[in-house]
Short mmCIF file of C-alpha atoms and ligand atoms in Angstrom, two decimals:
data_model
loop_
_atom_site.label_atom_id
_atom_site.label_comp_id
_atom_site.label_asym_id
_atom_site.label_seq_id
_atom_site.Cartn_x
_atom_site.Cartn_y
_atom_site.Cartn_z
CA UNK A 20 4.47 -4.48 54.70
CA UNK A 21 1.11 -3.18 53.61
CA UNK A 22 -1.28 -1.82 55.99
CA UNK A 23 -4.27 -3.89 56.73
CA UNK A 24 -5.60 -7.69 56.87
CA UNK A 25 -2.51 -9.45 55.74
CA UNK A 26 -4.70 -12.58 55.66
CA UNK A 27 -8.51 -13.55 55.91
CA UNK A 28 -9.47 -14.82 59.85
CA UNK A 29 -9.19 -18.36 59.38
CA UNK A 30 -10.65 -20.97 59.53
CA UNK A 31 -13.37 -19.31 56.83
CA UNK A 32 -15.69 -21.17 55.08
CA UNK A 33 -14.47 -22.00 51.44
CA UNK A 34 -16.74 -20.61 49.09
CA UNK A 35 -16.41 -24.35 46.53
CA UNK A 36 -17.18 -26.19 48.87
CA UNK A 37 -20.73 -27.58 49.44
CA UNK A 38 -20.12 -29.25 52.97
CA UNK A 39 -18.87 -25.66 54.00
CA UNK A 40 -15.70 -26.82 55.25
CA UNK A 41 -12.86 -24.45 55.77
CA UNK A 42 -10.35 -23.78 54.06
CA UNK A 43 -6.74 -21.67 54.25
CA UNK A 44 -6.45 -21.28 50.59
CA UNK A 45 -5.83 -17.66 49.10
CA UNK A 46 -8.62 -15.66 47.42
CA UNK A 47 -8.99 -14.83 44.32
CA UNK A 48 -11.22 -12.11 42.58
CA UNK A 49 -11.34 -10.89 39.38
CA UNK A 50 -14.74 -9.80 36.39
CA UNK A 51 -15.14 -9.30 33.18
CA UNK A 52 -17.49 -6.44 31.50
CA UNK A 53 -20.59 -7.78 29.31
CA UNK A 54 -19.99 -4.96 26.84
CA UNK A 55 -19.63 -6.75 23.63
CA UNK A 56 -17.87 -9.90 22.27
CA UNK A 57 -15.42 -11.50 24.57
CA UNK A 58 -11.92 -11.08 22.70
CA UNK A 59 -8.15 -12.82 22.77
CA UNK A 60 -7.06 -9.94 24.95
CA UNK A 61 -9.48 -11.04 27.55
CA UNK A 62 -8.99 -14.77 27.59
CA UNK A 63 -5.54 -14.51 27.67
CA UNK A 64 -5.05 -11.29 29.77
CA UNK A 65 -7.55 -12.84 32.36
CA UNK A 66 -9.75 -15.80 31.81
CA UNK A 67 -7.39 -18.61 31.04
CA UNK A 68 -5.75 -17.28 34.71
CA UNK A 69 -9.03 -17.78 35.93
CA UNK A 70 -9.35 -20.86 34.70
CA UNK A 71 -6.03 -22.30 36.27
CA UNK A 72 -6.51 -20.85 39.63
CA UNK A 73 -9.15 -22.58 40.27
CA UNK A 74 -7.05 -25.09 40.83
CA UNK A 75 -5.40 -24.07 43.84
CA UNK A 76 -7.60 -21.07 44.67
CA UNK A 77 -10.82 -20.23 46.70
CA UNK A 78 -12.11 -18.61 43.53
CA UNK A 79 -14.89 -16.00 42.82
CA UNK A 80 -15.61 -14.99 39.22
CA UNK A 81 -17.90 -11.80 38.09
CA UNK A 82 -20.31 -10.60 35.35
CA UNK A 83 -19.50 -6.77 36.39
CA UNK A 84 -23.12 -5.67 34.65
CA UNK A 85 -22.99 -2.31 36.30
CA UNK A 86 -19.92 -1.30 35.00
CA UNK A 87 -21.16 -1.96 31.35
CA UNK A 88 -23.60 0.93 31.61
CA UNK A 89 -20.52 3.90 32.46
CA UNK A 90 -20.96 3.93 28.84
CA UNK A 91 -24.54 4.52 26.86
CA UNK A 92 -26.13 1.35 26.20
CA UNK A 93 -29.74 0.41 24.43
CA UNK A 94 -32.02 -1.06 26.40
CA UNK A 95 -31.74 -4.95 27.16
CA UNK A 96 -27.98 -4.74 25.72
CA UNK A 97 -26.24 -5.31 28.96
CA UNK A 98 -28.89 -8.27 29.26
CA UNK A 99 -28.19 -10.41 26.43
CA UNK A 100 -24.40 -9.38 26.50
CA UNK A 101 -24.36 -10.64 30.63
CA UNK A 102 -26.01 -14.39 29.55
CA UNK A 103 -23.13 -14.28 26.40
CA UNK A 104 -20.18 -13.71 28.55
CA UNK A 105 -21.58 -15.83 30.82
CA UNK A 106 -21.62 -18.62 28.64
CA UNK A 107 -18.03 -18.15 26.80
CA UNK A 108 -16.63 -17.92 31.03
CA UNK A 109 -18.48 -21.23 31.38
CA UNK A 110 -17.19 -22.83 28.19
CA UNK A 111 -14.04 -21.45 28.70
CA UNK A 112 -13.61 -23.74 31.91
CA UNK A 113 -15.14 -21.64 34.85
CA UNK A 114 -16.26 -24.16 36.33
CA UNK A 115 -19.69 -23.41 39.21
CA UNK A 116 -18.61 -26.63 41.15
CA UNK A 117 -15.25 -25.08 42.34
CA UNK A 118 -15.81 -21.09 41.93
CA UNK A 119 -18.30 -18.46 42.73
CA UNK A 120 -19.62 -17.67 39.42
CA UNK A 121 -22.31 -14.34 39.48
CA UNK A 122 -23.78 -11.58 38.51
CA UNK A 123 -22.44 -8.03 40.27
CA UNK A 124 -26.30 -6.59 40.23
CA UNK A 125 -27.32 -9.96 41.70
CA UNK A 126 -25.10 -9.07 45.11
CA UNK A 127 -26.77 -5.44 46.08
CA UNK A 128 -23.92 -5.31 48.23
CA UNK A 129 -21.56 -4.06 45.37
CA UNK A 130 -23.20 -1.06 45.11
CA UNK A 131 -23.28 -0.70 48.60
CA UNK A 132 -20.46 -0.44 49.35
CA UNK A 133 -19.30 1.13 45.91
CA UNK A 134 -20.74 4.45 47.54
CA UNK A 135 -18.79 3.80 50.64
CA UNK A 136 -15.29 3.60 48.49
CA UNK A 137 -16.75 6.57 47.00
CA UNK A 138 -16.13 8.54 49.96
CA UNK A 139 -12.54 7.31 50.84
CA UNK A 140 -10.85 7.84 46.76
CA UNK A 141 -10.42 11.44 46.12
CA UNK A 142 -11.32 13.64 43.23
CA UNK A 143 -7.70 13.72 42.48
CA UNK A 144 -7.10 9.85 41.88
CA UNK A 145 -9.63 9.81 39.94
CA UNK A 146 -8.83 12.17 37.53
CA UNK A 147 -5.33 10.36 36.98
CA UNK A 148 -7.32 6.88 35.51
CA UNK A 149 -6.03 6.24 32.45
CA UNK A 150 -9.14 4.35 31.28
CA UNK A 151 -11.00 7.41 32.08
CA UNK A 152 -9.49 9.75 29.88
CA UNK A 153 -9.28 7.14 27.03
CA UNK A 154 -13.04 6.48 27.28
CA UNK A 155 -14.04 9.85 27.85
CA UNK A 156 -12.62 11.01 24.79
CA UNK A 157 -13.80 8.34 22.23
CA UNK A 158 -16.17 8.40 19.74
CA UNK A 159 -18.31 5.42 21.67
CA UNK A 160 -18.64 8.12 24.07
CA UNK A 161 -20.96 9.74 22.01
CA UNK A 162 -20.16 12.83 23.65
CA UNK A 163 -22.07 12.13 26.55
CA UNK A 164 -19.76 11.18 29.62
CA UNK A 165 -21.26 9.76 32.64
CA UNK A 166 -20.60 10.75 36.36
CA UNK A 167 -20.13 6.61 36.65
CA UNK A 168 -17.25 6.58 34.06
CA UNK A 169 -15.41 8.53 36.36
CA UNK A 170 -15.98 6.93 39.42
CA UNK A 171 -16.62 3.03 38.83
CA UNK A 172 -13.11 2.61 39.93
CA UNK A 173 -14.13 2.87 43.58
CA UNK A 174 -17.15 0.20 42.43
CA UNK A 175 -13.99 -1.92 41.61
CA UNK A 176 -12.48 -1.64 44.56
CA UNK A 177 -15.77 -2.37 45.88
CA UNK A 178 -15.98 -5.37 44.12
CA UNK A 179 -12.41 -7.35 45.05
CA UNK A 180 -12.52 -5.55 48.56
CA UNK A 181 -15.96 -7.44 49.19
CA UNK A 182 -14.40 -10.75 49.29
CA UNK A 183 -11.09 -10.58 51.48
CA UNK A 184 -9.50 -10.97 48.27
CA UNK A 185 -5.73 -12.20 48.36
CA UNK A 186 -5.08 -12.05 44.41
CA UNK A 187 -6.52 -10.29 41.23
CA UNK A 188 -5.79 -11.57 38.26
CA UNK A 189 -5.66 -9.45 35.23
CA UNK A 190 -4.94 -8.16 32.45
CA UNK A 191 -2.20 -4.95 32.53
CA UNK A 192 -4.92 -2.33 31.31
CA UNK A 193 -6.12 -2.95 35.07
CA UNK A 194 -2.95 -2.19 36.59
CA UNK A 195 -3.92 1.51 37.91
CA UNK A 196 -7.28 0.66 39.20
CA UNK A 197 -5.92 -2.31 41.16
CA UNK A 198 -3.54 0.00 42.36
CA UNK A 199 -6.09 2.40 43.64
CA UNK A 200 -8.13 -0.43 45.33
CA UNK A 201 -4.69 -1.29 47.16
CA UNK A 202 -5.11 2.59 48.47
CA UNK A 203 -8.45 2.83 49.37
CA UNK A 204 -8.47 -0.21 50.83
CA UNK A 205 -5.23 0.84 53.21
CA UNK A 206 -6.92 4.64 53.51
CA UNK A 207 -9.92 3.18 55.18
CA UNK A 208 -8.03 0.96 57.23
CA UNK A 209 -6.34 3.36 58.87
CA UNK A 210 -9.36 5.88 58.87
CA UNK A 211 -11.78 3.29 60.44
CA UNK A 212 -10.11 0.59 61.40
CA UNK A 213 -8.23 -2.87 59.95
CA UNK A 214 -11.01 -4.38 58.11
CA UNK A 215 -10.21 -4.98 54.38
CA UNK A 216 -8.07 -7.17 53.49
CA UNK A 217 -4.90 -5.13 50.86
CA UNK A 218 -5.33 -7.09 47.38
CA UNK A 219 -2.32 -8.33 44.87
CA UNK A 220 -2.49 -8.00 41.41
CA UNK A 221 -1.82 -10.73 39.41
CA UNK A 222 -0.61 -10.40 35.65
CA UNK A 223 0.22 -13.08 33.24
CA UNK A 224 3.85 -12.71 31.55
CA UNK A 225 2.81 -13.02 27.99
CA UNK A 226 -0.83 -12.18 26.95
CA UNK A 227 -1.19 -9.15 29.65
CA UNK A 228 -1.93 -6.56 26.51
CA UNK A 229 -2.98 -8.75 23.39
CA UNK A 230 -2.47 -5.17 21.03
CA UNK A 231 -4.81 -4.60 18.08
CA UNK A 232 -3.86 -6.36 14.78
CA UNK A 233 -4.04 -3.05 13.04
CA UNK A 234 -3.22 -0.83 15.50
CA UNK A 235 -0.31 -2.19 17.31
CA UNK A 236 0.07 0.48 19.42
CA UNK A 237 -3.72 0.46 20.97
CA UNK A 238 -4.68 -2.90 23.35
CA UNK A 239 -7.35 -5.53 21.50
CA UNK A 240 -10.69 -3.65 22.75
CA UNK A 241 -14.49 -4.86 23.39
CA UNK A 242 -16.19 -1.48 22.66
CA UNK A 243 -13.73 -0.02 20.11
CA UNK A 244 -14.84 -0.60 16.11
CA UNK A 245 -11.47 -2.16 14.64
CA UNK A 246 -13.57 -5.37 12.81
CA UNK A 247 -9.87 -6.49 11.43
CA UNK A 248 -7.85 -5.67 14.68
CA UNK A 249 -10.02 -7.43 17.15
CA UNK A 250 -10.08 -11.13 17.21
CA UNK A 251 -13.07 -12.26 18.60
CA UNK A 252 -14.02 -15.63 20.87
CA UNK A 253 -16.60 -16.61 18.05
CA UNK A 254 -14.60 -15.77 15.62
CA UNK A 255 -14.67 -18.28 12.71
CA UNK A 256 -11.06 -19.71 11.25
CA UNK A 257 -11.88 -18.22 8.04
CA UNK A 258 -11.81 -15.23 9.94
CA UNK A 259 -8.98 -15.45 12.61
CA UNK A 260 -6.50 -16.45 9.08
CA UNK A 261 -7.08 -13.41 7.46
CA UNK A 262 -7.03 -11.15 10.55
CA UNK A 263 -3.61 -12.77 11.70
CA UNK A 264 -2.90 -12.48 7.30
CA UNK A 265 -4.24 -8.89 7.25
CA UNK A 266 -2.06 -7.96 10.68
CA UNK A 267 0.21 -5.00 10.31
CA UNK A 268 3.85 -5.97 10.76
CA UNK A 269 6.54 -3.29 9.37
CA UNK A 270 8.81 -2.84 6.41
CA UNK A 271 12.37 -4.83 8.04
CA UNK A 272 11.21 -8.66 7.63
CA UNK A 273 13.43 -9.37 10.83
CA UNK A 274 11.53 -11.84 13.17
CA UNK A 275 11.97 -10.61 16.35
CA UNK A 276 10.43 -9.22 19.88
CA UNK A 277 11.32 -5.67 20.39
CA UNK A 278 7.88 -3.96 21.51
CA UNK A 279 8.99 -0.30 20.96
CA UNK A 280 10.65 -0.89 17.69
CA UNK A 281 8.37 -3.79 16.23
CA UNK A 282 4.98 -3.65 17.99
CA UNK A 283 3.34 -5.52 15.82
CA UNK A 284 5.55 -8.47 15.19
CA UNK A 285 6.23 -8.26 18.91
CA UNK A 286 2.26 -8.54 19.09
CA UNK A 287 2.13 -11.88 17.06
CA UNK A 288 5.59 -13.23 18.62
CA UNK A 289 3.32 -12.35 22.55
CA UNK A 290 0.00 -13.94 21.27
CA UNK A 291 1.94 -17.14 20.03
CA UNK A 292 3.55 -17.12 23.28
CA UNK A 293 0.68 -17.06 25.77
CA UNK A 294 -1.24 -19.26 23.18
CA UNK A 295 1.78 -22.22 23.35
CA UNK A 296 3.44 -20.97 26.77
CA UNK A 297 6.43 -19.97 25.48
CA UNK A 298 8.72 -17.38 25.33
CA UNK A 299 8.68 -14.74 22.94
CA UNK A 300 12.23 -13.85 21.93
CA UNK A 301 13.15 -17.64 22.17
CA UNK A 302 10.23 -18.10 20.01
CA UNK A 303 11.36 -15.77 16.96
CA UNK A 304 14.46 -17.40 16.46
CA UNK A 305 12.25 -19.89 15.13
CA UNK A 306 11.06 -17.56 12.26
CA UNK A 307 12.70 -15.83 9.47
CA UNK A 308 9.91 -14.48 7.47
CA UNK A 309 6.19 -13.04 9.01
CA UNK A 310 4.43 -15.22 7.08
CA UNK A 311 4.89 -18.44 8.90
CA UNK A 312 4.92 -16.70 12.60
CA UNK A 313 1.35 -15.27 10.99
CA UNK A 314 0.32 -18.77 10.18
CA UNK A 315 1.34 -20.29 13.03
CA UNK A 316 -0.16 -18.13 15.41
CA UNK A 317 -3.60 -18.00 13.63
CA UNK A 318 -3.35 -22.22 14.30
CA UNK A 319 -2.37 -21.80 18.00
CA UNK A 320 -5.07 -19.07 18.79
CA UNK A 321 -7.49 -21.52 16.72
CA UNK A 322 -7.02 -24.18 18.59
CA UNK A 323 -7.80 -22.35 21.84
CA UNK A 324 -10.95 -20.62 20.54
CA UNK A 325 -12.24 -24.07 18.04
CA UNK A 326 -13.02 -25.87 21.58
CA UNK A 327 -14.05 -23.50 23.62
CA UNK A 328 -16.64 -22.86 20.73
CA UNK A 329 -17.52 -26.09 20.47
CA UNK A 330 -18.43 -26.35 24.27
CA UNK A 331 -20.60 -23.32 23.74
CA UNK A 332 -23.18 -24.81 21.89
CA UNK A 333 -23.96 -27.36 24.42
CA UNK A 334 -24.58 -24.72 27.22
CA UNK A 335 -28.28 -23.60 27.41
CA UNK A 336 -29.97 -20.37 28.60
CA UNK A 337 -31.21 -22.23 31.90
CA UNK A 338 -27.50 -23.74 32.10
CA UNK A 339 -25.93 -20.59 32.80
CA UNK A 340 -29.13 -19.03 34.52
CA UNK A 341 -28.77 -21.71 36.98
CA UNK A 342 -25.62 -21.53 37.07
CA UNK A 343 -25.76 -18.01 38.11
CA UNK A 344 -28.23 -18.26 41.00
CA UNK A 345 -25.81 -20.76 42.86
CA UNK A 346 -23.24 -18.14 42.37
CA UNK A 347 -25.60 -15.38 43.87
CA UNK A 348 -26.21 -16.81 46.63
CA UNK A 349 -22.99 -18.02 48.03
CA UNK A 350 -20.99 -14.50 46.83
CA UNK A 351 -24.04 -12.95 49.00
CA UNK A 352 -22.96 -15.01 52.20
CA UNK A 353 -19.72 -13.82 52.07
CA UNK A 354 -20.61 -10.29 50.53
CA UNK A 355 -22.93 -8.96 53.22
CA UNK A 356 -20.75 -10.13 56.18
CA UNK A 357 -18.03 -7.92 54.64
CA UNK A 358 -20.42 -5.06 54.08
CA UNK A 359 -21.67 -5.23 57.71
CA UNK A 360 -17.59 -5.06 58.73
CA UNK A 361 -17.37 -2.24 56.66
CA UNK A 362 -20.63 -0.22 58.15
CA UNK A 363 -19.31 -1.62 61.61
CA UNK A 364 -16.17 0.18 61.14
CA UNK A 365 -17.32 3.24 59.86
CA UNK A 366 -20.04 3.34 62.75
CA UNK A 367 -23.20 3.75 61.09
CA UNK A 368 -26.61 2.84 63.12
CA UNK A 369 -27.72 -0.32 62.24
CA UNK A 370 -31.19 -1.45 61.68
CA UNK A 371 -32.91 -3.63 64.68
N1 LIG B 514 -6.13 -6.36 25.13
C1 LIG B 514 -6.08 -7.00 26.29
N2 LIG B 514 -5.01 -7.75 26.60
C2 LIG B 514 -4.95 -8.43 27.78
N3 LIG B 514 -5.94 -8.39 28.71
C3 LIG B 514 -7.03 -7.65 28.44
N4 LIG B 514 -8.17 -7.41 29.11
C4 LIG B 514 -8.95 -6.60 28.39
N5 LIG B 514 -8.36 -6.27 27.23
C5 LIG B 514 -7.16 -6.91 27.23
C6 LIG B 514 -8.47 -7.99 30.43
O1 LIG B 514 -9.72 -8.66 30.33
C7 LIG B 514 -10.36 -8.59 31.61
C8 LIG B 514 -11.78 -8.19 31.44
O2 LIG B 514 -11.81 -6.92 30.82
P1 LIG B 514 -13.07 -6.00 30.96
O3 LIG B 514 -14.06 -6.38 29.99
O4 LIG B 514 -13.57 -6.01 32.32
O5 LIG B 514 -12.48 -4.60 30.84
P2 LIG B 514 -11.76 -3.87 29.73
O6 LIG B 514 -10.33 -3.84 30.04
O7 LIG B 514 -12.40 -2.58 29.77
O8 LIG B 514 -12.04 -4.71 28.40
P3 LIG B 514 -12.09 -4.16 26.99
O9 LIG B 514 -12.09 -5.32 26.12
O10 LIG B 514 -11.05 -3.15 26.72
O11 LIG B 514 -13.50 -3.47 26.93
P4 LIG B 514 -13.77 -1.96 26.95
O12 LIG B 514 -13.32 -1.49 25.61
O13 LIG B 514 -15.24 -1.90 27.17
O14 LIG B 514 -12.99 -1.31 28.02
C9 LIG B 514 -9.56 -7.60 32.47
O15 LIG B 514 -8.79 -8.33 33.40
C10 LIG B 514 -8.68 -6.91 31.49
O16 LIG B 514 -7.45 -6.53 32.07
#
């Protein structure tokens, strides 16, 4: 049994709908970075979960802005990339009527409480992260690390904790951090006082680590140059054919899923998968040579990406600027009362 709020105090108000009324259904959380071109590792790692728990799901949905800029960024880039993810989440099916679709810099409360997580996650955890010491050490780096690199983990934890989350769903590069917001979230309950509510992780079967085409053996990446390796949202189908074409397989031309031996035929025989929802080894008995499972997985991943691109077009700049401001204010109702939980429990003098 984990230590905490097992459940939210109910009845609460659920956050889709407009008459306010309550609701018992679970919570779930979950963002995406705006640091470059939304790619197949995040839609089906995270956003097409996103998508289908809406369904049954009080659902709230994030641009994390902040945590684009724990690496260097121009000026303005974390701008136009927020409105672009923002628009491929809302073509993708995120739909504003039945989630809580916003901005993280739009709710000051994240990074309010980010510095309050700050103080319950020790030095030590975070020198463990994974990410950390991947993205400290490559060249998009460019030798400068930031102190936020290291900690934005606690921001994360921020981030779910804020909404009495029940469920994150993600992708299984996320796996750690979640796992450190599950600690934090139990330290500071028994330091101050139940008053988070202990998150689950949620990660898909097939799809959790879409590899690189080229690089089996490193996951599909936003901010990491592999222009053959990484298929892209807006990717044209000239171009997802010859990336699935150009993908490196291996020298046995056996079909079939073994992800230590055969990482990148295991790759293509996982995308197909979580493209068709299927399974992967009963898929590659379907397959004798890589050229087919290439071609056929191109088509499936096409016709997930050839709508959703489609739908893009038709959503303007005030679409998903609207869009947003709904989404700001109702995360902020339920944001703030969480926060003021928090700085109850901790005992700090509040302003008259
Ligand atoms: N390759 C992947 N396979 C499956 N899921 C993935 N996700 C990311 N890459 C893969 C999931 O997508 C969600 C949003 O990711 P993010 O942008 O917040 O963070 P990230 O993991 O840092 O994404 P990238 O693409 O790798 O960008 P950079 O290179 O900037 O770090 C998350 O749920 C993630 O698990």
């Amino acid at each position: 049994m984990v230590a905490g709020r097992s459940a939210r105090p109910l009845p609460y108000i659920c956050v889709n709908s407009s008459s306010a009324a309550p609701s018992d259904r679970p919570r779930v959380f979950s963002g995406i970075q705006p640091s470059g071109s939304s790619h197949l590792g995040n839609y089906l790692g995270a956003i097409k979960n996103w998508h289908r728990l809406q369904d049954d799901h009080d659902a709230v949905y994030c641009v994390v802005d902040l945590h684009a800029l724990t690496l260097p960024k121009e000026a303005g880039e974390v701008l136009a990339g927020t409105m672009d993810i923002a628009r491929m989440l809302l073509a993708s099916g995120i739909d504003p009527e039945r989630s809580v679709f916003f901005v993280q810099s739009h709710v000051p409360a994240h990074a309010e409480l980010g510095w309050l997580m700050q103080t319950v996650t020790a030095y030590g955890e975070l020198s463990r992260m994974t990410q950390f010491k991947d993205k400290s050490t490559r060249d998009g780096a460019s030798g400068f690390v930031s102190a936020a690199l290291f900690t934005y983990p606690a921001l994360q934890a921020a981030d779910i904790l804020l909404y009495d989350t029940n469920v994150v769903p993600v992708g299984d590069d996320q796996r750690q951090h979640l796992e450190l917001s599950r600690d934090v979230a139990t330290r500071f309950n028994s330091r101050y006082g139940d008053t988070f509510v202990v998150p689950e992780h949620r990660i898909p079967e097939a799809g959790a680590r879409v590899m690189d085409l080229q690089h089996p053996e490193n996951k599909m990446s936003k901010s990491v140059d592999s222009p053959l390796g990484t298929v892209n949202m807006l990717d044209t189908r000239k171009e997802v054919e010859k990336k699935f074409k150009k993908a490196v397989t291996d020298n046995d031309g056996e079909v079939r899923f073994d992800r230590e031996a055969k990482p990148g035929v295991s790759n293509l025989l996982e995308i197909l998968a979580a493209t068709t929802d299927a399974d992967p080894t009963t898929l590659a008995a379907n397959y004798e040579q890589y050229g087919p499972l290439k071609a056929d997985t191109a088509e499936a991943v096409l016709s997930i990406i050839e709508p959703i691109q489609e739908k893009l077009a038709s959503i303007s700049d005030d679409d998903v600027s609207d869009a947003l401001a709904v989404g700001a204010a109702k995360a902020s109702a339920i944001a703030e009362g969480v926060l003021d939980r928090a700085y109850d429990a901790v005992g700090l003098m509040r302003r008259r």
